[in-house]
mmCIF file of C-alpha atoms in Angstrom:
data_model
loop_
_atom_site.group_PDB
_atom_site.id
_atom_site.type_symbol
_atom_site.label_atom_id
_atom_site.label_comp_id
_atom_site.label_asym_id
_atom_site.label_seq_id
_atom_site.Cartn_x
_atom_site.Cartn_y
_atom_site.Cartn_z
ATOM 1 C CA GLU A 1 -38.297 27.070 23.240
ATOM 2 C CA TYR A 2 -40.662 24.109 23.607
ATOM 3 C CA MET A 3 -40.009 22.885 20.062
ATOM 4 C CA GLY A 4 -36.276 23.251 20.525
ATOM 5 C CA THR A 5 -36.393 21.137 23.668
ATOM 6 C CA SER A 6 -38.520 18.465 22.008
ATOM 7 C CA LEU A 7 -36.347 18.285 18.886
ATOM 8 C CA ALA A 8 -33.230 18.084 21.014
ATOM 9 C CA PHE A 9 -34.568 15.095 22.887
ATOM 10 C CA CYS A 10 -35.707 13.465 19.637
ATOM 11 C CA ALA A 11 -32.196 13.879 18.260
ATOM 12 C CA LEU A 12 -30.742 12.283 21.385
ATOM 13 C CA VAL A 13 -32.917 9.167 21.146
ATOM 14 C CA HIS A 14 -30.888 7.579 18.354
ATOM 15 C CA SER A 15 -27.536 8.337 19.960
ATOM 16 C CA CYS A 16 -28.881 7.008 23.262
ATOM 17 C CA PHE A 17 -29.729 3.618 21.792
ATOM 18 C CA VAL A 18 -26.507 3.502 19.772
ATOM 19 C CA ALA A 19 -24.528 4.112 22.958
ATOM 20 C CA MET A 20 -26.444 1.373 24.728
ATOM 21 C CA ALA A 21 -25.655 -1.017 21.895
ATOM 22 C CA SER A 22 -22.030 -0.969 22.959
ATOM 23 C CA GLU A 23 -22.830 -2.393 26.395
ATOM 24 C CA SER A 24 -22.185 -5.989 27.463
ATOM 25 C CA ALA A 25 -24.509 -7.663 24.956
ATOM 26 C CA PRO A 26 -23.777 -7.723 21.194
ATOM 27 C CA PRO A 27 -25.354 -4.899 19.098
ATOM 28 C CA ILE A 28 -27.926 -7.185 17.475
ATOM 29 C CA GLU A 29 -29.052 -8.482 20.866
ATOM 30 C CA GLN A 30 -29.324 -4.916 22.238
ATOM 31 C CA TRP A 31 -31.519 -3.810 19.331
ATOM 32 C CA ARG A 32 -33.673 -6.938 19.657
ATOM 33 C CA LEU A 33 -34.132 -6.268 23.371
ATOM 34 C CA ALA A 34 -35.035 -2.624 22.700
ATOM 35 C CA ALA A 35 -37.626 -3.705 20.098
ATOM 36 C CA ILE A 36 -39.161 -6.196 22.534
ATOM 37 C CA ASN A 37 -39.349 -3.517 25.238
ATOM 38 C CA LEU A 38 -41.091 -1.153 22.823
ATOM 39 C CA PHE A 39 -43.596 -3.785 21.685
ATOM 40 C CA ALA A 40 -44.345 -4.924 25.233
ATOM 41 C CA GLY A 41 -44.927 -1.373 26.428
ATOM 42 C CA ALA A 42 -47.126 -0.488 23.458
ATOM 43 C CA SER A 43 -49.238 -3.644 23.839
ATOM 44 C CA SER A 44 -49.863 -3.128 27.539
ATOM 45 C CA GLY A 45 -50.712 0.544 26.993
ATOM 46 C CA ALA A 46 -53.277 -0.020 24.242
ATOM 47 C CA ILE A 47 -55.113 -2.737 26.193
ATOM 48 C CA VAL A 48 -55.163 -0.865 29.495
ATOM 49 C CA LYS A 49 -56.252 2.509 28.110
ATOM 50 C CA THR A 50 -59.118 1.069 26.064
ATOM 51 C CA GLY A 51 -60.465 -0.809 29.069
ATOM 52 C CA THR A 52 -60.423 2.285 31.286
ATOM 53 C CA ALA A 53 -61.379 4.905 28.651
ATOM 54 C CA PRO A 54 -64.739 5.937 30.224
ATOM 55 C CA LEU A 55 -63.121 6.732 33.571
ATOM 56 C CA GLU A 56 -60.258 8.536 31.856
ATOM 57 C CA ARG A 57 -62.739 10.871 30.177
ATOM 58 C CA VAL A 58 -64.608 11.436 33.458
ATOM 59 C CA LYS A 59 -61.331 12.427 35.106
ATOM 60 C CA ILE A 60 -60.517 15.021 32.441
ATOM 61 C CA LEU A 61 -64.025 16.515 32.487
ATOM 62 C CA HIS A 62 -63.804 16.927 36.263
ATOM 63 C CA GLN A 63 -60.361 18.523 36.048
ATOM 64 C CA LEU A 64 -61.682 21.164 33.643
ATOM 65 C CA GLU A 65 -65.005 21.811 35.392
ATOM 66 C CA GLY A 66 -63.832 24.944 37.218
ATOM 67 C CA MET A 67 -62.824 26.664 33.982
ATOM 68 C CA VAL A 68 -66.450 27.032 32.859
ATOM 69 C CA THR A 69 -67.805 28.126 36.244
ATOM 70 C CA LYS A 70 -68.986 31.699 35.761
ATOM 71 C CA SER A 71 -70.195 32.575 39.239
ATOM 72 C CA ALA A 72 -70.348 31.342 42.803
ATOM 73 C CA SER A 73 -73.991 30.337 42.283
ATOM 74 C CA HIS A 74 -73.141 28.225 39.255
ATOM 75 C CA VAL A 75 -74.112 24.582 39.731
ATOM 76 C CA PRO A 76 -71.294 22.235 38.660
ATOM 77 C CA ARG A 77 -72.239 20.104 35.678
ATOM 78 C CA TYR A 78 -70.147 17.129 36.730
ATOM 79 C CA THR A 79 -70.548 16.232 40.398
ATOM 80 C CA GLY A 80 -69.508 12.597 40.677
ATOM 81 C CA VAL A 81 -68.137 9.634 38.776
ATOM 82 C CA TRP A 82 -71.459 7.824 38.288
ATOM 83 C CA GLN A 83 -73.396 11.050 37.608
ATOM 84 C CA THR A 84 -70.887 12.010 34.912
ATOM 85 C CA LEU A 85 -71.023 8.597 33.262
ATOM 86 C CA VAL A 86 -74.833 8.715 33.158
ATOM 87 C CA LEU A 87 -74.824 12.266 31.772
ATOM 88 C CA ILE A 88 -72.376 11.354 29.017
ATOM 89 C CA VAL A 89 -74.510 8.396 27.923
ATOM 90 C CA LYS A 90 -77.677 10.515 28.061
ATOM 91 C CA GLU A 91 -76.252 13.323 25.910
ATOM 92 C CA GLU A 92 -73.854 11.504 23.614
ATOM 93 C CA GLY A 93 -74.862 7.851 23.774
ATOM 94 C CA PRO A 94 -72.659 4.916 24.862
ATOM 95 C CA ARG A 95 -70.030 5.854 22.281
ATOM 96 C CA GLY A 96 -69.498 9.099 24.181
ATOM 97 C CA LEU A 97 -67.830 7.113 26.957
ATOM 98 C CA PHE A 98 -65.011 6.336 24.533
ATOM 99 C CA LYS A 99 -64.721 9.804 23.008
ATOM 100 C CA GLY A 100 -61.050 10.538 22.526
ATOM 101 C CA ASN A 101 -60.041 6.920 23.117
ATOM 102 C CA LEU A 102 -58.610 6.413 19.637
ATOM 103 C CA SER A 103 -56.357 9.436 20.075
ATOM 104 C CA ASN A 104 -55.463 8.153 23.540
ATOM 105 C CA VAL A 105 -54.494 4.716 22.212
ATOM 106 C CA ILE A 106 -52.445 6.323 19.437
ATOM 107 C CA ARG A 107 -50.834 8.486 22.120
ATOM 108 C CA VAL A 108 -50.282 5.734 24.641
ATOM 109 C CA ILE A 109 -48.614 3.285 22.262
ATOM 110 C CA PRO A 110 -45.465 5.420 21.915
ATOM 111 C CA VAL A 111 -45.851 6.742 25.484
ATOM 112 C CA TYR A 112 -45.852 3.306 27.138
ATOM 113 C CA ALA A 113 -43.405 1.865 24.636
ATOM 114 C CA LEU A 114 -40.874 4.632 25.211
ATOM 115 C CA LYS A 115 -41.481 4.887 28.955
ATOM 116 C CA PHE A 116 -40.769 1.242 29.650
ATOM 117 C CA ALA A 117 -38.022 0.917 27.038
ATOM 118 C CA PHE A 118 -36.165 4.036 28.177
ATOM 119 C CA ASN A 119 -36.508 3.062 31.827
ATOM 120 C CA ASP A 120 -35.120 -0.433 31.225
ATOM 121 C CA ARG A 121 -32.269 0.894 29.066
ATOM 122 C CA PHE A 122 -31.313 3.624 31.544
ATOM 123 C CA LYS A 123 -31.342 1.099 34.405
ATOM 124 C CA ASP A 124 -28.957 -1.080 32.413
ATOM 125 C CA MET A 125 -26.686 1.914 31.829
ATOM 126 C CA LEU A 126 -26.608 2.701 35.561
ATOM 127 C CA ARG A 127 -25.668 -0.861 36.578
ATOM 128 C CA SER A 128 -22.007 -1.447 37.333
ATOM 129 C CA ALA A 129 -22.628 -5.221 37.165
ATOM 130 C CA PRO A 130 -25.112 -7.158 34.961
ATOM 131 C CA ASN A 131 -27.503 -8.204 37.747
ATOM 132 C CA GLU A 132 -26.885 -5.384 40.216
ATOM 133 C CA GLN A 133 -29.874 -4.362 42.345
ATOM 134 C CA LEU A 134 -30.082 -0.616 41.852
ATOM 135 C CA SER A 135 -30.440 1.792 44.745
ATOM 136 C CA VAL A 136 -33.530 3.979 45.086
ATOM 137 C CA ALA A 137 -31.477 6.975 43.931
ATOM 138 C CA LYS A 138 -30.416 5.215 40.714
ATOM 139 C CA LEU A 139 -33.976 4.009 40.091
ATOM 140 C CA MET A 140 -35.198 7.608 40.443
ATOM 141 C CA VAL A 141 -32.555 8.804 37.987
ATOM 142 C CA ALA A 142 -33.534 6.145 35.429
ATOM 143 C CA GLY A 143 -37.234 6.900 35.838
ATOM 144 C CA SER A 144 -36.698 10.657 35.613
ATOM 145 C CA LEU A 145 -34.698 10.354 32.406
ATOM 146 C CA ALA A 146 -37.296 7.985 30.951
ATOM 147 C CA GLY A 147 -40.076 10.441 31.778
ATOM 148 C CA LEU A 148 -38.112 13.370 30.378
ATOM 149 C CA PHE A 149 -37.404 11.683 27.044
ATOM 150 C CA GLN A 150 -40.841 10.126 26.647
ATOM 151 C CA THR A 151 -42.777 13.299 27.494
ATOM 152 C CA SER A 152 -40.710 15.517 25.200
ATOM 153 C CA ILE A 153 -41.292 13.228 22.232
ATOM 154 C CA THR A 154 -45.011 12.486 22.667
ATOM 155 C CA TYR A 155 -46.455 15.701 24.128
ATOM 156 C CA PRO A 156 -48.522 16.875 21.085
ATOM 157 C CA LEU A 157 -50.391 13.550 21.187
ATOM 158 C CA ASP A 158 -51.300 14.149 24.834
ATOM 159 C CA PHE A 159 -52.492 17.651 23.954
ATOM 160 C CA VAL A 160 -54.797 16.337 21.204
ATOM 161 C CA ARG A 161 -56.058 13.570 23.490
ATOM 162 C CA THR A 162 -57.242 16.219 25.988
ATOM 163 C CA ARG A 163 -58.970 18.298 23.317
ATOM 164 C CA MET A 164 -60.704 15.221 21.880
ATOM 165 C CA SER A 165 -62.181 14.392 25.293
ATOM 166 C CA LEU A 166 -64.038 17.685 25.663
ATOM 167 C CA SER A 167 -67.801 18.004 25.475
ATOM 168 C CA GLU A 168 -69.234 19.891 22.501
ATOM 169 C CA SER A 169 -72.218 21.215 24.484
ATOM 170 C CA HIS A 170 -70.212 22.192 27.571
ATOM 171 C CA HIS A 171 -66.820 23.213 26.198
ATOM 172 C CA GLY A 172 -67.666 24.091 22.592
ATOM 173 C CA ALA A 173 -65.246 21.480 21.239
ATOM 174 C CA ARG A 174 -66.081 20.558 17.650
ATOM 175 C CA TYR A 175 -63.355 18.270 16.421
ATOM 176 C CA THR A 176 -64.352 15.568 13.942
ATOM 177 C CA GLY A 177 -61.208 13.508 14.311
ATOM 178 C CA ILE A 178 -57.561 13.457 15.278
ATOM 179 C CA ALA A 179 -56.303 15.010 12.018
ATOM 180 C CA ASN A 180 -59.034 17.648 12.197
ATOM 181 C CA CYS A 181 -58.048 18.494 15.767
ATOM 182 C CA PHE A 182 -54.397 18.942 14.785
ATOM 183 C CA ALA A 183 -55.331 21.062 11.763
ATOM 184 C CA THR A 184 -57.874 23.201 13.646
ATOM 185 C CA VAL A 185 -55.496 23.938 16.503
ATOM 186 C CA VAL A 186 -52.622 24.882 14.207
ATOM 187 C CA ARG A 187 -54.890 27.027 11.999
ATOM 188 C CA ASN A 188 -56.643 28.898 14.818
ATOM 189 C CA GLU A 189 -54.017 28.974 17.573
ATOM 190 C CA GLY A 190 -50.682 28.408 15.858
ATOM 191 C CA PHE A 191 -48.295 25.452 15.818
ATOM 192 C CA LEU A 192 -46.843 26.151 19.266
ATOM 193 C CA ALA A 193 -50.339 25.761 20.717
ATOM 194 C CA LEU A 194 -49.706 22.003 20.522
ATOM 195 C CA TYR A 195 -47.233 22.567 23.378
ATOM 196 C CA LYS A 196 -49.553 24.439 25.731
ATOM 197 C CA GLY A 197 -48.950 23.167 29.252
ATOM 198 C CA PHE A 198 -45.632 21.601 28.256
ATOM 199 C CA SER A 199 -43.583 23.259 30.990
ATOM 200 C CA MET A 200 -46.002 22.095 33.696
ATOM 201 C CA THR A 201 -45.921 18.629 32.179
ATOM 202 C CA MET A 202 -42.155 18.531 32.546
ATOM 203 C CA LEU A 203 -42.585 19.404 36.223
ATOM 204 C CA SER A 204 -45.240 16.733 36.834
ATOM 205 C CA ALA A 205 -44.797 13.939 34.265
ATOM 206 C CA THR A 206 -41.059 13.538 34.834
ATOM 207 C CA PRO A 207 -41.364 12.910 38.607
ATOM 208 C CA TYR A 208 -44.500 10.819 37.939
ATOM 209 C CA VAL A 209 -42.617 8.336 35.777
ATOM 210 C CA ALA A 210 -39.687 8.392 38.196
ATOM 211 C CA LEU A 211 -41.919 7.689 41.202
ATOM 212 C CA GLN A 212 -44.013 5.064 39.410
ATOM 213 C CA MET A 213 -41.045 3.066 38.136
ATOM 214 C CA THR A 214 -39.153 3.386 41.407
ATOM 215 C CA PHE A 215 -42.110 2.407 43.592
ATOM 216 C CA TYR A 216 -42.762 -0.619 41.378
ATOM 217 C CA ASP A 217 -39.184 -1.890 41.473
ATOM 218 C CA VAL A 218 -38.824 -1.321 45.218
ATOM 219 C CA VAL A 219 -42.190 -2.837 46.215
ATOM 220 C CA LYS A 220 -41.642 -5.825 43.894
ATOM 221 C CA ARG A 221 -38.514 -6.768 45.846
ATOM 222 C CA TYR A 222 -40.708 -7.728 48.797
ATOM 223 C CA PHE A 223 -42.759 -10.116 46.632
ATOM 224 C CA ARG A 224 -39.915 -11.984 44.940
ATOM 225 C CA ARG A 225 -39.808 -15.730 45.378
ATOM 226 C CA SER A 226 -36.633 -17.688 46.000
ATOM 227 C CA ASP A 227 -36.144 -18.268 42.256
ATOM 228 C CA GLY A 228 -36.144 -14.502 41.617
ATOM 229 C CA THR A 229 -39.571 -14.343 39.954
ATOM 230 C CA THR A 230 -42.759 -12.643 41.157
ATOM 231 C CA THR A 231 -46.284 -14.089 41.151
ATOM 232 C CA VAL A 232 -49.009 -12.626 38.953
ATOM 233 C CA TYR A 233 -50.897 -11.295 41.967
ATOM 234 C CA GLY A 234 -47.687 -9.839 43.350
ATOM 235 C CA LYS A 235 -47.021 -7.943 40.126
ATOM 236 C CA MET A 236 -50.593 -6.621 40.047
ATOM 237 C CA LEU A 237 -50.382 -5.439 43.652
ATOM 238 C CA CYS A 238 -46.999 -3.806 43.039
ATOM 239 C CA GLY A 239 -48.327 -2.065 39.950
ATOM 240 C CA THR A 240 -51.369 -0.791 41.825
ATOM 241 C CA VAL A 241 -49.343 0.596 44.726
ATOM 242 C CA ALA A 242 -46.799 2.219 42.399
ATOM 243 C CA GLY A 243 -49.401 3.774 40.112
ATOM 244 C CA LEU A 244 -51.719 5.104 42.809
ATOM 245 C CA ALA A 245 -48.895 6.588 44.855
ATOM 246 C CA ALA A 246 -47.220 8.285 41.883
ATOM 247 C CA GLN A 247 -50.458 9.600 40.363
ATOM 248 C CA THR A 248 -51.786 10.969 43.641
ATOM 249 C CA LEU A 249 -48.554 12.823 44.406
ATOM 250 C CA THR A 250 -48.386 14.422 40.946
ATOM 251 C CA PHE A 251 -52.135 14.907 40.337
ATOM 252 C CA PRO A 252 -52.191 18.714 41.002
ATOM 253 C CA GLY A 253 -49.633 19.217 38.235
ATOM 254 C CA ASP A 254 -51.719 17.106 35.862
ATOM 255 C CA THR A 255 -54.809 19.218 36.590
ATOM 256 C CA VAL A 256 -52.954 22.469 35.839
ATOM 257 C CA LYS A 257 -51.571 20.923 32.645
ATOM 258 C CA ARG A 258 -55.065 19.975 31.432
ATOM 259 C CA ARG A 259 -56.343 23.493 32.001
ATOM 260 C CA MET A 260 -53.425 25.031 30.165
ATOM 261 C CA GLN A 261 -53.999 22.655 27.241
ATOM 262 C CA VAL A 262 -57.530 23.987 26.616
ATOM 263 C CA LEU A 263 -56.562 27.614 27.225
ATOM 264 C CA GLY A 264 -57.811 29.905 24.457
ATOM 265 C CA MET A 265 -59.301 26.988 22.550
ATOM 266 C CA ASP A 266 -60.039 28.040 18.960
ATOM 267 C CA GLY A 267 -59.322 31.675 19.842
ATOM 268 C CA GLY A 268 -61.584 31.673 22.894
ATOM 269 C CA GLU A 269 -61.139 33.051 26.404
ATOM 270 C CA ARG A 270 -57.740 32.822 28.141
ATOM 271 C CA PRO A 271 -58.416 32.972 31.900
ATOM 272 C CA TYR A 272 -54.817 32.112 32.835
ATOM 273 C CA LYS A 273 -51.646 33.948 31.819
ATOM 274 C CA SER A 274 -49.213 31.273 32.960
ATOM 275 C CA ASN A 275 -48.888 28.094 35.014
ATOM 276 C CA TRP A 276 -48.343 30.144 38.152
ATOM 277 C CA ASP A 277 -51.329 32.390 37.391
ATOM 278 C CA CYS A 278 -53.445 29.268 36.899
ATOM 279 C CA CYS A 279 -52.372 27.890 40.298
ATOM 280 C CA VAL A 280 -53.037 31.210 42.054
ATOM 281 C CA LYS A 281 -56.502 31.656 40.521
ATOM 282 C CA MET A 282 -57.501 28.061 41.184
ATOM 283 C CA MET A 283 -56.521 28.438 44.829
ATOM 284 C CA ARG A 284 -58.225 31.822 45.159
ATOM 285 C CA HIS A 285 -61.499 31.063 43.378
ATOM 286 C CA GLU A 286 -61.935 27.301 43.801
ATOM 287 C CA GLY A 287 -59.817 26.337 46.801
ATOM 288 C CA TRP A 288 -57.063 23.749 47.145
ATOM 289 C CA ARG A 289 -59.498 20.917 46.450
ATOM 290 C CA SER A 290 -59.738 22.067 42.826
ATOM 291 C CA PHE A 291 -56.245 20.687 42.225
ATOM 292 C CA PHE A 292 -57.651 17.234 42.984
ATOM 293 C CA HIS A 293 -60.854 17.414 40.913
ATOM 294 C CA GLY A 294 -61.170 14.090 39.128
ATOM 295 C CA LEU A 295 -58.996 12.231 41.635
ATOM 296 C CA HIS A 296 -61.837 9.872 42.608
ATOM 297 C CA ALA A 297 -62.365 8.837 38.986
ATOM 298 C CA ASN A 298 -58.621 8.533 38.580
ATOM 299 C CA VAL A 299 -58.321 6.208 41.578
ATOM 300 C CA VAL A 300 -61.112 3.961 40.277
ATOM 301 C CA ARG A 301 -59.523 4.001 36.825
ATOM 302 C CA SER A 302 -56.046 3.375 38.161
ATOM 303 C CA LEU A 303 -56.905 0.272 40.191
ATOM 304 C CA PRO A 304 -57.148 -1.969 37.112
ATOM 305 C CA ALA A 305 -54.966 0.186 34.854
ATOM 306 C CA THR A 306 -51.866 0.363 37.021
ATOM 307 C CA ALA A 307 -52.185 -3.275 38.056
ATOM 308 C CA LEU A 308 -52.405 -4.481 34.471
ATOM 309 C CA GLN A 309 -49.870 -2.274 32.702
ATOM 310 C CA PHE A 310 -46.835 -3.690 34.524
ATOM 311 C CA LEU A 311 -48.248 -7.230 34.480
ATOM 312 C CA LEU A 312 -48.919 -7.109 30.736
ATOM 313 C CA TYR A 313 -45.556 -5.501 30.028
ATOM 314 C CA GLU A 314 -43.609 -8.169 31.896
ATOM 315 C CA THR A 315 -45.821 -10.969 30.502
ATOM 316 C CA VAL A 316 -45.167 -9.901 26.895
ATOM 317 C CA ASN A 317 -41.461 -9.562 27.660
ATOM 318 C CA LYS A 318 -41.420 -13.062 29.143
ATOM 319 C CA ARG A 319 -43.262 -14.534 26.146
ATOM 320 C CA LEU A 320 -40.671 -12.970 23.871
ATOM 321 C CA GLY A 321 -37.781 -14.409 25.848
ATOM 322 C CA VAL A 322 -36.715 -11.512 28.087
ATOM 323 C CA VAL A 323 -35.764 -12.622 31.606
ATOM 324 C CA GLU A 324 -37.442 -10.780 34.490
ATOM 325 C CA SER A 325 -35.103 -8.306 36.183
#
């Protein structure tokens, strides 16, 4: 089911761009614009994720902490952002702070490229006039479709990124590299294991992209100057507000997704039978706060990350001759 959905969306990508090529601009110009959007999104993603990699790993470790708690008297291993950073360096050295970053950069290049490119293309398709200011409803539709397409295409990379971030001593993760992680998962858990947590991702990632893109476009309208452009600081503030709001609202879904991704790792224990069972057991055994484990690290990480990703994306677009919309 998951593979069928993903392949269907992959098949639609080409027809989507071909259809868009018949819009107002000539085909060559449409393809050039799409390529610029992809490059701008990929560039911003790689820079932002590398700079915030340590906090990204802290967030994931906190989200998964409850899965290894064996009893009520168990003392949590990761109790705070700074404590977790220090513990990682102590046990794994400074390089441990960037464990899984390569897989994250490889993941985020197509993720950011497709997210921004799809969102821009879908907004163009929803405009009845070239420079029409879209309503919030149309912005949500464009963002939702962008999130749906992007997530379906890149999900296995997100799965591997989570597995690569795990601690060998605490989670028993023993992956030597990205290719080894793919091979080990397929060998021990089957090919469809690469899509564990996919259904929850569709319920959280799709509205996340929709909310993030919509918040950014709406908030940016209040910072536009008379010439239609936005200052650097305005773009950074808009990006921060959009990212923090969207991530906070969809964070519980992200936590459940992470737990489902490590479920039965290498043939190990499977404490949850489904997404719903995971939610019920988390609420029963850990309380509602467990859905927000790692939120503090995520907020600290998101302050620079969300501010920079939109700024870098629009800066690269501008350098390559794309007018701000």
